[in-house]
Coordinates of N, CA and C in Angstrom, one line a residue:
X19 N 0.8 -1.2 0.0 CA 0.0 0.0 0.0 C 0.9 1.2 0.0
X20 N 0.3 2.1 -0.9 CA 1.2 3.0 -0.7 C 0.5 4.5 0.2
X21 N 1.5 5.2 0.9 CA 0.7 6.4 2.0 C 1.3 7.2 1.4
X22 N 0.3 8.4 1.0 CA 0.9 9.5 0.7 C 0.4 10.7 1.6
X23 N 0.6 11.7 1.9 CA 0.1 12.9 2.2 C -0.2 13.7 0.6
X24 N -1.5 14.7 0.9 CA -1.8 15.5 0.4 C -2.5 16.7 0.7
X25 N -2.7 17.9 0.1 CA -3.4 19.1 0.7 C -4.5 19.0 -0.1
X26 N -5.3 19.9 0.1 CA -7.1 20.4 -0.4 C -6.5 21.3 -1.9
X27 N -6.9 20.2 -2.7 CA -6.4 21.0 -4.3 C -5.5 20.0 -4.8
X28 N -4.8 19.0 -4.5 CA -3.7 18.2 -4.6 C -4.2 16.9 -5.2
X29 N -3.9 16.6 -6.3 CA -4.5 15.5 -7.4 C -3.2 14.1 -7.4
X30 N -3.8 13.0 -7.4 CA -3.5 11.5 -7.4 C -3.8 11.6 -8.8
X31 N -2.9 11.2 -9.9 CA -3.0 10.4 -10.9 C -3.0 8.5 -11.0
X32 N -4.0 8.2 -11.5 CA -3.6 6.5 -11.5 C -3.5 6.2 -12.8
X33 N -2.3 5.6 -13.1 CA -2.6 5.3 -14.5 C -3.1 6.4 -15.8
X34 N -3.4 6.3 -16.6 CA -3.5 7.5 -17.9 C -4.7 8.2 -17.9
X35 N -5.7 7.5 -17.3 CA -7.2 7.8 -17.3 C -7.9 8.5 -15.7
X36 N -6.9 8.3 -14.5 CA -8.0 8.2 -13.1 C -7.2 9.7 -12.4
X37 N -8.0 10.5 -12.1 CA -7.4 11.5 -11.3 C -8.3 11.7 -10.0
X38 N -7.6 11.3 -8.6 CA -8.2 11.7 -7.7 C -7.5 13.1 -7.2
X39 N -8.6 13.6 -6.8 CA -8.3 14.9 -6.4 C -8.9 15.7 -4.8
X40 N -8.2 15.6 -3.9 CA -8.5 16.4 -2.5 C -9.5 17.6 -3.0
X41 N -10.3 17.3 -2.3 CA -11.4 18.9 -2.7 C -11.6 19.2 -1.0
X42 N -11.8 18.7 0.0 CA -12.2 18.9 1.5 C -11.1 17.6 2.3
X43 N -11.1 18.8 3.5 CA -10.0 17.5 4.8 C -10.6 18.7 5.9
X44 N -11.4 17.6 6.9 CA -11.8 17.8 7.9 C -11.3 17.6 9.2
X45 N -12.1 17.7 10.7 CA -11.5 16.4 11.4 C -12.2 14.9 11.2
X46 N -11.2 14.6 11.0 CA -11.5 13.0 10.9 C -11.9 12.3 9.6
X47 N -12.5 13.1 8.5 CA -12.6 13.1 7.3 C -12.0 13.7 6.1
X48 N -11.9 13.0 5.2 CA -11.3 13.8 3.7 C -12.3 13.6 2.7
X49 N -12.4 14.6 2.1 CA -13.4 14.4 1.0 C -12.6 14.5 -0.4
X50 N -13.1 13.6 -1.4 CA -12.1 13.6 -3.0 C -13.2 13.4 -3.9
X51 N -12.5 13.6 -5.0 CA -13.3 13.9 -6.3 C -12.5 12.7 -6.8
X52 N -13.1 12.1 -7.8 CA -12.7 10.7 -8.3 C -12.8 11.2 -10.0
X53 N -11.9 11.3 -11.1 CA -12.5 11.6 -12.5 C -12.1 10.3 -13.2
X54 N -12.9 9.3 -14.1 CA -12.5 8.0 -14.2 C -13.3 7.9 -15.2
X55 N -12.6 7.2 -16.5 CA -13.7 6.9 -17.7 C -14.9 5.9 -17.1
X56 N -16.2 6.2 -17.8 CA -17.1 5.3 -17.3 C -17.6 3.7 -17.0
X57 N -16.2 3.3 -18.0 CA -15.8 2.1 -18.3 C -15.6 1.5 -16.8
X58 N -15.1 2.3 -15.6 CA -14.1 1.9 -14.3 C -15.4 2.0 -13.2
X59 N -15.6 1.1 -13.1 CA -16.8 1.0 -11.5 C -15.9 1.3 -10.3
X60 N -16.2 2.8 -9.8 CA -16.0 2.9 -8.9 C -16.6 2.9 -7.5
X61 N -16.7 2.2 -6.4 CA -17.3 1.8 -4.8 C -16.6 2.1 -4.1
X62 N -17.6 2.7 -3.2 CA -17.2 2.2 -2.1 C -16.8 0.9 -1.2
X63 N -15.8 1.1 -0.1 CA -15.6 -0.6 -0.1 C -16.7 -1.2 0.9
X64 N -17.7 -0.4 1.6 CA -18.5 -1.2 2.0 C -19.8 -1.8 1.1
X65 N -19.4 -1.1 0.2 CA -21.4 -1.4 -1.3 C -20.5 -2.3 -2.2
X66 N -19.3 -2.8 -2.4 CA -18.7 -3.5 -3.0 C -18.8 -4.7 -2.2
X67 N -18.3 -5.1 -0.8 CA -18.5 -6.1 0.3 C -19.9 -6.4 0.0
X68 N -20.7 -5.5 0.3 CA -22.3 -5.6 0.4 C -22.5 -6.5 -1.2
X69 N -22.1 -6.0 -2.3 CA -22.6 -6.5 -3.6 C -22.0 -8.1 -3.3
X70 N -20.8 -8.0 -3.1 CA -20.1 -9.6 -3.1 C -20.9 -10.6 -2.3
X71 N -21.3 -9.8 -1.1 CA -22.2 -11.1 0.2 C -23.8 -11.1 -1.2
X72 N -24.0 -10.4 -1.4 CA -25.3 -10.2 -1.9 C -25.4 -11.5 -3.3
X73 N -24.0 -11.6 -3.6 CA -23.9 -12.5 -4.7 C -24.0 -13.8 -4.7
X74 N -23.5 -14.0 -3.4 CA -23.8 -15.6 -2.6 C -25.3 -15.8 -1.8
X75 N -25.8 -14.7 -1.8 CA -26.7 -15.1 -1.3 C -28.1 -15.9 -2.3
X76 N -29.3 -16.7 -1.7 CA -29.9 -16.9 -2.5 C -30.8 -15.5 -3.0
X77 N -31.7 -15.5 -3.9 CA -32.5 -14.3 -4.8 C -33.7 -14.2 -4.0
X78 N -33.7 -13.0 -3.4 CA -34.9 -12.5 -2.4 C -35.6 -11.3 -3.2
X79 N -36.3 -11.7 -3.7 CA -37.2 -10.1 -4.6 C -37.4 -9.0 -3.4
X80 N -36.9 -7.7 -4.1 CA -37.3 -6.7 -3.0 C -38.4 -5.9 -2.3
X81 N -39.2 -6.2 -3.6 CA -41.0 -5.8 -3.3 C -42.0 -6.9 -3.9
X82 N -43.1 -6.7 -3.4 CA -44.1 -7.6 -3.8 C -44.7 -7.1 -5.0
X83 N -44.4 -6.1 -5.7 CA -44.7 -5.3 -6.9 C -44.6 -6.3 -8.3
X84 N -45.4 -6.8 -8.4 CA -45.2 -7.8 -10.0 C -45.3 -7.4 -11.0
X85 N -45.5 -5.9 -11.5 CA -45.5 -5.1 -12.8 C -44.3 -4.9 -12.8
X86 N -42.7 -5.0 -11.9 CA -41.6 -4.8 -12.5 C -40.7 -6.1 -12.6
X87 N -39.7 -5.9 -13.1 CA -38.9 -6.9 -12.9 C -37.9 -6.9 -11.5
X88 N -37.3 -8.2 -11.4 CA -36.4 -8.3 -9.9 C -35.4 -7.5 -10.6
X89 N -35.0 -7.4 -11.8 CA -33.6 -6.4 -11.4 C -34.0 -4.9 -11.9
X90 N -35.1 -4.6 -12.5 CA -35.9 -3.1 -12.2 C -35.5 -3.0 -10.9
X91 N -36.5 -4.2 -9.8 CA -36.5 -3.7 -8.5 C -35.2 -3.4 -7.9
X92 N -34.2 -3.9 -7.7 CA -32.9 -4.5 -7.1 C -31.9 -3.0 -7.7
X93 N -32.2 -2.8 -9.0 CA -31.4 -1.5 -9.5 C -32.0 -0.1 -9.0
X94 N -33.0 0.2 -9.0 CA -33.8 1.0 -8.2 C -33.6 1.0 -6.2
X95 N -33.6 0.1 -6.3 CA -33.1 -0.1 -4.4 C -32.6 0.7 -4.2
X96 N -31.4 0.5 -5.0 CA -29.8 1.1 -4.3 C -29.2 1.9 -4.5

């Protein structure tokens, strides 16, 4: 892993396409701007965890609504 320090205005390059960029540093939080072709799914690491358990689980429809479909419903959820 690599640790870097940065200030508010101070941009991370990844690779040719990804620029993270400090926009806010609080106490105890930092806020960043992420600019990434649309191609790059970017998560959080807890909605990524969440998707993975969600993957193994068995298929639980989220409403009792039968005019949509389960992944209308399921993409709408979240």
């Amino acid at each position: 892993m690599l640790v870097i320090s940065r200030k508010v205005g101070e941009k991370l390059y990844i690779g040719d396409d990804i620029t993270i960029t400090i926009t806010k540093n609080g106490r105890n939080r930092v806020t960043i701007g992420i600019d990434a072709p649309n191609e790059v799914r970017v998560l959080r690491a807890e909605v990524a965890e969440a998707d993975a358990e969600e993957q193994t689980l068995p298929f639980r429809a989220l409403s009792h609504d039968t005019s949509s479909s389960p992944r209308t419903t399921v993409a709408t959820a979240r």
